[in-house]
Short mmCIF file of C-alpha atoms and ligand atoms in Angstrom, two decimals:
data_model
loop_
_atom_site.label_atom_id
_atom_site.label_comp_id
_atom_site.label_asym_id
_atom_site.label_seq_id
_atom_site.Cartn_x
_atom_site.Cartn_y
_atom_site.Cartn_z
CA UNK A 30 117.80 84.33 -141.16
CA UNK A 31 119.78 85.90 -138.86
CA UNK A 32 120.57 88.82 -139.56
CA UNK A 33 122.83 89.23 -136.40
CA UNK A 34 127.27 89.01 -135.98
CA UNK A 35 128.18 87.45 -132.98
CA UNK A 36 131.75 89.53 -131.88
CA UNK A 37 132.01 88.25 -128.35
CA UNK A 38 130.82 86.58 -125.08
CA UNK A 39 130.69 88.56 -121.07
CA UNK A 40 129.76 87.42 -117.84
CA UNK A 41 128.19 85.26 -120.90
CA UNK A 42 125.41 87.16 -122.27
CA UNK A 43 126.25 86.90 -126.34
CA UNK A 44 127.01 91.26 -128.10
CA UNK A 45 125.91 91.53 -131.38
CA UNK A 46 125.73 93.66 -133.75
CA UNK A 47 122.59 93.69 -136.66
CA UNK A 48 124.22 93.98 -140.36
CA UNK A 49 122.20 97.07 -140.56
CA UNK A 50 124.40 99.06 -138.22
CA UNK A 51 127.67 98.31 -141.82
CA UNK A 52 124.65 101.58 -143.05
CA UNK A 53 125.86 103.28 -139.65
CA UNK A 54 129.11 103.29 -140.49
CA UNK A 55 129.19 104.13 -144.29
CA UNK A 56 126.95 107.44 -143.28
CA UNK A 57 129.48 108.08 -140.90
CA UNK A 58 132.37 107.61 -143.03
CA UNK A 59 130.49 109.49 -145.54
CA UNK A 60 129.19 112.73 -143.27
CA UNK A 61 132.70 113.28 -141.68
CA UNK A 62 134.42 113.28 -144.52
CA UNK A 63 131.90 115.88 -146.40
CA UNK A 64 131.20 117.82 -143.68
CA UNK A 65 135.20 118.36 -141.52
CA UNK A 66 136.54 118.44 -145.79
CA UNK A 67 139.00 116.15 -144.56
CA UNK A 68 138.67 113.86 -147.67
CA UNK A 69 139.61 110.67 -146.76
CA UNK A 70 140.63 111.46 -142.97
CA UNK A 71 137.23 112.10 -142.34
CA UNK A 72 136.24 109.78 -142.99
CA UNK A 73 138.16 107.43 -141.24
CA UNK A 74 138.43 109.66 -137.83
CA UNK A 75 134.38 109.35 -139.18
CA UNK A 76 133.66 105.39 -138.40
CA UNK A 77 136.48 105.10 -135.37
CA UNK A 78 133.92 108.62 -133.65
CA UNK A 79 131.06 106.08 -134.31
CA UNK A 80 132.72 102.15 -133.08
CA UNK A 81 133.40 104.36 -129.72
CA UNK A 82 130.64 105.77 -130.16
CA UNK A 83 128.26 102.08 -130.05
CA UNK A 84 130.96 100.56 -127.59
CA UNK A 85 129.54 103.38 -125.72
CA UNK A 86 125.85 102.08 -126.22
CA UNK A 87 127.09 98.77 -125.15
CA UNK A 88 128.82 99.59 -122.27
CA UNK A 89 125.79 101.11 -121.53
CA UNK A 90 123.85 98.05 -122.46
CA UNK A 91 126.03 96.55 -119.89
CA UNK A 92 125.23 97.87 -117.61
CA UNK A 93 121.65 97.38 -117.30
CA UNK A 94 122.36 94.04 -118.03
CA UNK A 95 125.23 93.20 -115.12
CA UNK A 96 122.52 94.71 -112.51
CA UNK A 97 120.20 92.66 -113.30
CA UNK A 98 122.08 89.41 -113.48
CA UNK A 99 123.49 90.64 -109.56
CA UNK A 100 119.36 89.97 -109.07
CA UNK A 101 118.96 86.78 -110.87
CA UNK A 102 117.49 87.69 -113.83
CA UNK A 103 119.16 85.91 -117.20
CA UNK A 104 120.41 87.92 -119.82
CA UNK A 105 120.66 86.36 -123.61
CA UNK A 106 121.83 88.70 -125.15
CA UNK A 107 122.88 92.19 -126.34
CA UNK A 108 122.56 93.78 -130.10
CA UNK A 109 123.83 96.93 -131.64
CA UNK A 110 121.13 98.25 -133.82
CA UNK A 111 121.89 100.83 -136.27
CA UNK A 112 120.07 103.31 -133.47
CA UNK A 113 120.77 101.92 -130.49
CA UNK A 114 121.40 99.10 -128.00
CA UNK A 115 119.14 96.49 -127.63
CA UNK A 116 119.33 93.93 -123.95
CA UNK A 117 117.47 90.89 -124.11
CA UNK A 118 116.70 89.35 -121.25
CA UNK A 119 113.62 87.99 -118.77
CA UNK A 120 111.48 89.31 -116.95
CA UNK A 121 112.32 91.94 -115.03
CA UNK A 122 110.54 92.13 -111.06
CA UNK A 123 107.97 93.97 -110.18
CA UNK A 124 110.30 95.05 -107.25
CA UNK A 125 110.20 98.52 -107.79
CA UNK A 126 113.60 98.65 -105.61
CA UNK A 127 115.14 96.36 -108.97
CA UNK A 128 113.63 98.09 -111.44
CA UNK A 129 115.20 100.91 -110.32
CA UNK A 130 118.53 99.89 -110.01
CA UNK A 131 118.00 98.42 -113.09
CA UNK A 132 116.75 100.99 -115.33
CA UNK A 133 118.90 103.62 -113.65
CA UNK A 134 122.17 101.65 -113.96
CA UNK A 135 123.09 102.27 -118.23
CA UNK A 136 122.50 106.29 -117.79
CA UNK A 137 124.92 105.78 -115.08
CA UNK A 138 127.81 104.34 -117.35
CA UNK A 139 127.09 106.71 -119.89
CA UNK A 140 127.70 109.78 -116.42
CA UNK A 141 130.50 107.73 -115.19
CA UNK A 142 132.36 107.90 -119.21
CA UNK A 143 132.17 110.96 -119.33
CA UNK A 144 133.55 111.71 -115.85
CA UNK A 145 136.17 109.74 -116.78
CA UNK A 146 136.79 111.50 -120.26
CA UNK A 147 136.98 114.71 -118.04
CA UNK A 148 139.31 113.75 -116.25
CA UNK A 149 141.77 111.55 -118.85
CA UNK A 150 140.95 115.63 -120.77
CA UNK A 151 142.48 117.69 -117.26
CA UNK A 152 145.50 115.27 -117.34
CA UNK A 153 146.66 116.20 -120.68
CA UNK A 154 145.56 119.78 -120.85
CA UNK A 155 142.47 119.04 -123.55
CA UNK A 156 141.35 121.89 -124.25
CA UNK A 157 137.80 120.74 -125.71
CA UNK A 158 136.60 120.87 -122.38
CA UNK A 159 137.62 123.58 -120.66
CA UNK A 160 133.82 125.85 -122.31
CA UNK A 161 131.69 125.16 -124.46
CA UNK A 162 133.17 127.74 -126.92
CA UNK A 163 135.91 124.72 -126.96
CA UNK A 164 134.26 122.19 -127.07
CA UNK A 165 131.80 123.96 -129.77
CA UNK A 166 135.74 125.14 -132.06
CA UNK A 167 136.66 121.40 -130.95
CA UNK A 168 133.65 119.59 -132.76
CA UNK A 169 134.02 118.24 -135.87
CA UNK A 170 137.33 118.66 -136.37
CA UNK A 171 139.72 115.32 -136.71
CA UNK A 172 141.69 115.80 -133.59
CA UNK A 173 142.24 113.72 -130.52
CA UNK A 174 140.57 116.59 -128.52
CA UNK A 175 137.87 117.14 -131.85
CA UNK A 176 137.74 113.06 -130.73
CA UNK A 177 137.60 113.74 -126.40
CA UNK A 178 135.12 116.77 -127.66
CA UNK A 179 132.27 114.51 -129.30
CA UNK A 180 132.61 111.61 -127.31
CA UNK A 181 131.91 113.65 -123.53
CA UNK A 182 129.33 115.70 -124.48
CA UNK A 183 127.36 111.95 -126.64
CA UNK A 184 127.74 110.34 -123.61
CA UNK A 185 126.47 113.54 -121.87
CA UNK A 186 123.52 113.63 -123.72
CA UNK A 187 123.26 109.59 -124.19
CA UNK A 188 122.87 109.77 -120.37
CA UNK A 189 120.57 112.49 -120.20
CA UNK A 190 118.24 111.26 -122.97
CA UNK A 191 117.42 107.74 -121.78
CA UNK A 192 116.18 109.71 -118.09
CA UNK A 193 113.87 111.72 -120.20
CA UNK A 194 110.67 109.86 -117.61
CA UNK A 195 108.54 108.31 -120.65
CA UNK A 196 108.46 104.56 -122.27
CA UNK A 197 110.77 103.06 -124.37
CA UNK A 198 113.57 105.06 -122.65
CA UNK A 199 114.67 104.65 -119.17
CA UNK A 200 113.65 107.39 -117.63
CA UNK A 201 110.56 106.11 -117.59
CA UNK A 202 110.83 102.70 -116.17
CA UNK A 203 112.94 104.96 -113.00
CA UNK A 204 109.42 107.15 -113.01
CA UNK A 205 106.84 104.15 -112.63
CA UNK A 206 109.33 101.98 -110.24
CA UNK A 207 109.15 105.32 -107.50
CA UNK A 208 105.62 105.34 -108.77
CA UNK A 209 105.36 101.89 -107.68
CA UNK A 210 106.23 101.95 -104.26
CA UNK A 211 103.46 104.07 -103.70
CA UNK A 212 100.83 102.55 -105.38
CA UNK A 213 100.24 98.68 -107.68
CA UNK A 214 102.88 97.89 -110.27
CA UNK A 215 99.11 98.03 -112.38
CA UNK A 216 98.61 101.56 -111.50
CA UNK A 217 101.72 103.40 -111.40
CA UNK A 218 102.62 101.95 -114.97
CA UNK A 219 99.56 103.68 -116.36
CA UNK A 220 100.28 106.61 -115.14
CA UNK A 221 103.93 106.39 -115.98
CA UNK A 222 103.25 106.32 -119.85
CA UNK A 223 99.85 108.41 -118.97
CA UNK A 224 103.07 111.48 -118.22
CA UNK A 225 105.17 109.56 -121.22
CA UNK A 226 102.19 110.53 -123.55
CA UNK A 227 102.20 113.69 -122.38
CA UNK A 228 105.14 114.44 -122.80
CA UNK A 229 105.34 113.07 -126.07
CA UNK A 230 103.09 115.10 -127.64
CA UNK A 231 105.01 118.07 -126.17
CA UNK A 232 107.99 116.88 -127.77
CA UNK A 233 106.10 116.69 -130.98
CA UNK A 234 104.74 120.56 -131.25
CA UNK A 235 107.28 121.25 -130.21
CA UNK A 236 109.77 119.60 -133.17
CA UNK A 237 106.57 120.36 -135.69
CA UNK A 238 106.25 124.25 -134.45
CA UNK A 239 109.96 124.85 -134.66
CA UNK A 240 110.54 122.32 -137.62
CA UNK A 241 112.32 119.74 -135.84
CA UNK A 242 111.83 116.33 -137.90
CA UNK A 243 113.87 114.13 -135.65
CA UNK A 244 111.74 115.69 -133.04
CA UNK A 245 108.50 115.04 -134.26
CA UNK A 246 109.96 111.69 -135.26
CA UNK A 247 111.31 110.68 -131.70
CA UNK A 248 107.98 112.17 -130.06
CA UNK A 249 106.32 109.22 -131.84
CA UNK A 250 108.54 106.42 -130.94
CA UNK A 251 107.50 107.49 -128.16
CA UNK A 252 103.75 108.24 -128.25
CA UNK A 253 104.18 104.36 -129.27
CA UNK A 254 106.67 102.94 -126.95
CA UNK A 255 104.25 104.13 -123.99
CA UNK A 256 100.88 103.29 -125.04
CA UNK A 257 102.41 99.04 -125.67
CA UNK A 258 103.69 99.48 -122.15
CA UNK A 259 100.92 100.32 -120.68
CA UNK A 260 99.19 97.74 -122.99
CA UNK A 261 101.38 94.99 -122.28
CA UNK A 262 100.98 96.09 -118.22
CA UNK A 263 97.22 95.66 -119.13
CA UNK A 264 97.10 92.16 -120.49
CA UNK A 265 99.12 91.40 -117.37
CA UNK A 266 97.10 92.23 -114.52
ZN1 ZN B 29 119.01 102.21 -121.15
#
């Protein structure tokens, strides 16, 4: 059984949403209604904020996909899942310059969205973006400035998080592409994977010591992603 629902088609790419995505919306409605203390209004706000966040994730994946299409790579679909978006494409060419541009296109979209929102905030005189204090005060409030603060900060975080130089994040690919300019692809992958696993280890230790289990989970995810990437490259080699 196929658990994905097709929403629309952009440039020949099917945009789908995985049915488990509904769980995230329910969770968002619950969490925002409790944390804001605004009941139903908070719940609706949580759903709208989450949908707009996933619109940003979709645009991030489209950034990769459209750049890949420019290089003649076929992109089948983009599926939105509870934790992330996933673009299914044919093998990315082993050309460092192309890989670099495809990998960096996603985070650049997030920074672009954040810049646009900051511009809109400036035009509207939104207090939320004046200072870190104002931003923190606006975050989590059921208001337009709360929404602006939420979307601006999540887009910046999304862009930065994806640039962490470790597979399966975009930053891992950026790092490999930069290394592959100086050495062959397999060796570049191996070194990038090792750097990624080193980072995962540090992240895991930090999470463990600070009691942040989310960080430990991310570290495990990054560790496995790096191992898989390095194995695939070795098999191909
Ligand atoms: Zn990406």
